[in-house]
Short mmCIF file of C-alpha atoms in Angstrom, two decimals:
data_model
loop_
_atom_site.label_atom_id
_atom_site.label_comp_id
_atom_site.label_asym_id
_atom_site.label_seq_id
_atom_site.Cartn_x
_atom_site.Cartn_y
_atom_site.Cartn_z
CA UNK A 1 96.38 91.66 111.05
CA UNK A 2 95.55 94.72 108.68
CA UNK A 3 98.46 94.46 106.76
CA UNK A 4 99.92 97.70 104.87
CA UNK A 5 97.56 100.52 105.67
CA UNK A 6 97.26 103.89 103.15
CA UNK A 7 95.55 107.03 104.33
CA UNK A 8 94.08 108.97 103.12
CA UNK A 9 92.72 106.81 100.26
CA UNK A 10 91.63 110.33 98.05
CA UNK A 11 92.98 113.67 98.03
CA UNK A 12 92.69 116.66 96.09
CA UNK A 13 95.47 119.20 96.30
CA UNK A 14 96.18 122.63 94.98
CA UNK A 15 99.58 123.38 93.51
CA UNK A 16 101.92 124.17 95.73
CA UNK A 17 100.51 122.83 99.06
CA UNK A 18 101.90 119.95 100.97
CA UNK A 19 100.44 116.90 101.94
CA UNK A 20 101.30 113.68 103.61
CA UNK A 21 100.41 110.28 102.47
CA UNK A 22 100.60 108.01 105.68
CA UNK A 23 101.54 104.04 105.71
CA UNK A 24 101.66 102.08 108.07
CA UNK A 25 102.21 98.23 108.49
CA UNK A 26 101.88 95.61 111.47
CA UNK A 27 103.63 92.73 110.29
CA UNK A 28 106.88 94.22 111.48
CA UNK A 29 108.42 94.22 108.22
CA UNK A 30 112.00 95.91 107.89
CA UNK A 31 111.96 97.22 104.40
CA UNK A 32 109.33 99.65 103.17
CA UNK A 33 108.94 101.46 100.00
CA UNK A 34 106.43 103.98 98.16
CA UNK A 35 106.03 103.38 94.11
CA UNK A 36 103.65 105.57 91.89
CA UNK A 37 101.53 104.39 89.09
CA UNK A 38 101.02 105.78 85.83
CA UNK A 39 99.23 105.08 82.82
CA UNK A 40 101.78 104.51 80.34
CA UNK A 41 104.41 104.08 82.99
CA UNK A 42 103.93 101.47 84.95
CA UNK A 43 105.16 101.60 89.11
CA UNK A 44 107.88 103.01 89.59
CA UNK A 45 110.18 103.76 93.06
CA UNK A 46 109.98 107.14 94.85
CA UNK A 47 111.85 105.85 98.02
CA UNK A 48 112.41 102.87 100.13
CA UNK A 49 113.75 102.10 103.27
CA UNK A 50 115.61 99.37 104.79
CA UNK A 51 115.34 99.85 108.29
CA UNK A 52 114.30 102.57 110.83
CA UNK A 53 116.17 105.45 110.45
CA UNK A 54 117.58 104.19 106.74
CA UNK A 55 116.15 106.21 103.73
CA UNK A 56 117.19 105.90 100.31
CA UNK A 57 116.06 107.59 96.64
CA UNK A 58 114.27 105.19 94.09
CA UNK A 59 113.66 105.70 90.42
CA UNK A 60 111.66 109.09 90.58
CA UNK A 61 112.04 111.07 93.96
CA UNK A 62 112.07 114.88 93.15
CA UNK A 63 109.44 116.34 95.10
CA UNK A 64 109.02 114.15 97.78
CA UNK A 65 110.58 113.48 100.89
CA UNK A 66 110.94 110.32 103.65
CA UNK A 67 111.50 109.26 106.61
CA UNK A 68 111.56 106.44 109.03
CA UNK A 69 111.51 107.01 112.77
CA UNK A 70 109.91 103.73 113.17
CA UNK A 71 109.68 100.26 112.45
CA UNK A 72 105.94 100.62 111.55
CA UNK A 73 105.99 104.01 109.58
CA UNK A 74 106.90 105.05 106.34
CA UNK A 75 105.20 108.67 105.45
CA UNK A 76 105.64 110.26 102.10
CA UNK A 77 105.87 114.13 101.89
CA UNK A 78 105.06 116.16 99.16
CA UNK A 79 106.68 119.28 99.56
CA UNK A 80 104.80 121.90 96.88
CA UNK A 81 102.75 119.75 94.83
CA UNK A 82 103.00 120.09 91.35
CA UNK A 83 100.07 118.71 88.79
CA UNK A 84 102.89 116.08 87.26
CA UNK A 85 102.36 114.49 90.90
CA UNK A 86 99.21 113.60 90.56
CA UNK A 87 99.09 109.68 90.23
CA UNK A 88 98.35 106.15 92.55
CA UNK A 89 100.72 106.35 95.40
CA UNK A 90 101.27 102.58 96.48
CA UNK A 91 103.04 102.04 99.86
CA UNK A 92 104.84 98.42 99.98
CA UNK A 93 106.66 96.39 102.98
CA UNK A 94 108.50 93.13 103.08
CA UNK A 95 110.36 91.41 105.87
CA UNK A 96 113.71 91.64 105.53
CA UNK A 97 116.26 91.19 101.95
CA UNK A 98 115.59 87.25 102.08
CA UNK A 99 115.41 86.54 98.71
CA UNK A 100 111.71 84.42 99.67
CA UNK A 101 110.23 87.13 101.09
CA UNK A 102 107.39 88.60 99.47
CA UNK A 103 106.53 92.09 99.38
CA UNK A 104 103.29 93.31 100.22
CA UNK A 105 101.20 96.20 99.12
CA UNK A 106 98.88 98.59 100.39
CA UNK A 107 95.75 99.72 98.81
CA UNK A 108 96.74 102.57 97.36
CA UNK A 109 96.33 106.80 97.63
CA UNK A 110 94.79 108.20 94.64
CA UNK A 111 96.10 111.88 94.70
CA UNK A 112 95.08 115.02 92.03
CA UNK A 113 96.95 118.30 92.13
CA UNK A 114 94.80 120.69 90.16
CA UNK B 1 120.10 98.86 83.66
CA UNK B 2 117.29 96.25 84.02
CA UNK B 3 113.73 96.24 82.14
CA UNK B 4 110.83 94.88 82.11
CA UNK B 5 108.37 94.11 79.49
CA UNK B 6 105.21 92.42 79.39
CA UNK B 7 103.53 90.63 76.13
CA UNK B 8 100.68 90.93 75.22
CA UNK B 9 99.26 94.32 76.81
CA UNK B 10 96.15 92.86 76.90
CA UNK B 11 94.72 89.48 76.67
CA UNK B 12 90.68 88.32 75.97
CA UNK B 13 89.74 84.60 75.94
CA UNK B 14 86.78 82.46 76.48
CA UNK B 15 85.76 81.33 79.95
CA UNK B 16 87.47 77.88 80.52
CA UNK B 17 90.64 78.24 78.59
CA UNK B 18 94.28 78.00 79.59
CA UNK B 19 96.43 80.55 79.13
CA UNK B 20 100.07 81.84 79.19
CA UNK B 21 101.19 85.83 80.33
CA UNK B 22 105.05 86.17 79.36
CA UNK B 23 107.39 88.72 81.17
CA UNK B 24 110.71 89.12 80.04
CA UNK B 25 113.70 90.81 81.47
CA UNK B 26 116.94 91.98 80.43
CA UNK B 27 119.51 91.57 83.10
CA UNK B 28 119.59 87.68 84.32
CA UNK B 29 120.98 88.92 87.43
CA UNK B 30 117.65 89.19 89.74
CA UNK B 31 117.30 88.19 93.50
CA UNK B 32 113.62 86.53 92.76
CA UNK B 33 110.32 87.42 90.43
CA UNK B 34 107.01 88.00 91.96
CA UNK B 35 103.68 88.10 89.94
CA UNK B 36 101.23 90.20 91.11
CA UNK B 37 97.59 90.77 90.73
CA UNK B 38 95.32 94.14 90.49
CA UNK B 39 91.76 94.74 90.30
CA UNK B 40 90.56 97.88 89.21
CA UNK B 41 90.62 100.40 91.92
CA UNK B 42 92.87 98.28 94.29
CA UNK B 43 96.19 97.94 95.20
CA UNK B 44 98.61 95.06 94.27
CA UNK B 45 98.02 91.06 95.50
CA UNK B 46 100.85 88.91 95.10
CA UNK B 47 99.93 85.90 93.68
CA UNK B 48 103.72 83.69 93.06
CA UNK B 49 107.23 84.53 94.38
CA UNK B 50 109.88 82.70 92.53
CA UNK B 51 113.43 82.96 94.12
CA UNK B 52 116.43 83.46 91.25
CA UNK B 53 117.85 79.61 92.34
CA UNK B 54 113.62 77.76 91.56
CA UNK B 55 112.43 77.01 88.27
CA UNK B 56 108.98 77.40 88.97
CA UNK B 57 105.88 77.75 91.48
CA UNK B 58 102.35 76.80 91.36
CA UNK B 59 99.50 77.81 93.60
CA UNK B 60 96.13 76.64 92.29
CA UNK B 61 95.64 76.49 88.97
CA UNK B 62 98.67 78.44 88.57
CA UNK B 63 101.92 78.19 87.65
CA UNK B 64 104.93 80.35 87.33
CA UNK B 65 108.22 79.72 85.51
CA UNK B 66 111.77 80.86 85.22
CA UNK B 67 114.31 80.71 83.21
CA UNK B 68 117.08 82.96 84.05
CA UNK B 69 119.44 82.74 80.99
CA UNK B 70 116.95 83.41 79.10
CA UNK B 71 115.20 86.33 80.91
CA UNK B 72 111.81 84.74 80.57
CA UNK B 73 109.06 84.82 83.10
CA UNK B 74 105.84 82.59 82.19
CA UNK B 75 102.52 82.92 84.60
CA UNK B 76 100.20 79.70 83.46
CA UNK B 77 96.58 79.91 84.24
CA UNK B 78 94.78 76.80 83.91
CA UNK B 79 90.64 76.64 82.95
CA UNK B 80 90.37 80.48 83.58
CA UNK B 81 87.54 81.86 84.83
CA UNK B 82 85.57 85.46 84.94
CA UNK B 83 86.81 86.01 88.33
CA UNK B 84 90.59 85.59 86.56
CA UNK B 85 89.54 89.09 84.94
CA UNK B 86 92.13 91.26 85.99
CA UNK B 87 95.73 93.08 85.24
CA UNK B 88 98.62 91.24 85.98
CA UNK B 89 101.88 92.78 86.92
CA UNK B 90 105.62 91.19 87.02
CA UNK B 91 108.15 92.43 89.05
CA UNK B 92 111.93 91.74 89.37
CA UNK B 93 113.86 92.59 92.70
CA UNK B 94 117.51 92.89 91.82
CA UNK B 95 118.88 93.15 95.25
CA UNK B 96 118.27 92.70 98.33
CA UNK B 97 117.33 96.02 99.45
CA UNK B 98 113.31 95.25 98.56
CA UNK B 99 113.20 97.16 95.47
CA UNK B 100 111.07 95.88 92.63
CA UNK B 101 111.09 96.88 88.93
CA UNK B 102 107.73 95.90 87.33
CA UNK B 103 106.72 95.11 83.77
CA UNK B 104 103.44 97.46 82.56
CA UNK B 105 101.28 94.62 83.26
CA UNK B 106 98.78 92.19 81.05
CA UNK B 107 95.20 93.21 81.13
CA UNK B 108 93.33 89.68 81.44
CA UNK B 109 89.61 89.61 80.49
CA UNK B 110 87.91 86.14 80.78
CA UNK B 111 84.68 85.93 79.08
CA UNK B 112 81.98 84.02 80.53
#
């Protein structure tokens, strides 16, 4: 059982490419969500999902993009990257809305956009 | 719209002591509160769920409260050790949609 899986787990990007930032999870978990961490700032939502084919916006989600074709997947697209994206990219699951249900993380995706 | 805050930022104590991290929020109207671990480098552990309707949960030698009315979150560590060195992060989920809004975390060192 590996749990919530990040790749890659380092990038460097120049501004204005694109990149994705895979998750994955095996624990066939309903709801998944992407957060970024900065200093200062604490995590904060990008997008989440509560279902395959169900995307919604978080706190902070200019510049990226989502989507969920499957149970299992929850990729995170960075459409010109900019150097205000560079952060900790944490992908996060949880079963269902239960109120008991914890939600898991992944490792995290440390990303720089020079 | 809901916050949360974390006292103290950071936290240094002597190997063997208890201790107390507060989290506070400002709407009483959560689904549940998690605590969460991270290590330097690493992504998030979750250490205590506590659904909006419990008081508290334990697991070890800790021990997480709530008290909704008053916003309060307390995460009790009993005879910490080195291994306890770490930041801890609170979260509130305020629906059930699996979103979590987290405090900016208490940076525990625990001297030998």
């Amino acid at each position: 059982n590996a749990g919530v899986t990040q790749t890659p787990k380092f990038q460097v990007l120049k501004t204005g490419q694109s990149m994705t930032l895979q998750c994955a999870q095996d624990m066939n978990h309903e709801y998944m969500s992407w957060y970024r961490q900065d200093p200062g700032m604490g995590l904060r939502l990008i997008h989440y999902s509560v279902g395959a084919g169900i995307t919604d916006q978080g706190e902070v989600p200019n510049g990226y993009n989502v989507s969920r074709s499957t149970t299992e997947d929850f990729p995170l697209r960075l459409l010109s990257a900019a150097p205000s994206q560079t952060s900790v990219y944490f992908c996060a699951s949880t079963l269902s809305g239960g109120s008991g249900n914890t939600i898991y993380f992944g490792e995290g995706s440390w990303l720089t956009v020079v | 719209k809901q916050e949360v805050t974390q006292i103290p930022a950071a936290l240094s104590v002597p190997e063997g002591e208890n201790l107390v991290l507060n989290c506070s929020f400002t709407d009483s109207a959560i689904y549940n509160l998690q605590w969460f671990r991270q290590d330097p480098g690493k992504g998030l552990t979750s250490l205590l769920l506590i659904q909006s309707s419990q008081r508290e949960q334990t697991s070890g030698r800790l021990n997480a409260s709530l008290d909704k009315s008053s916003g309060r979150s307390t995460l009790y560590i009993a005879a910490s050790q080195p291994g306890d060195s770490a930041t801890y992060l609170c979260a509130v989920r305020t629906s059930n949609t699996g979103k979590l809004i987290f405090g900016q975390g208490t940076t525990l060192q625990v001297k030998p």
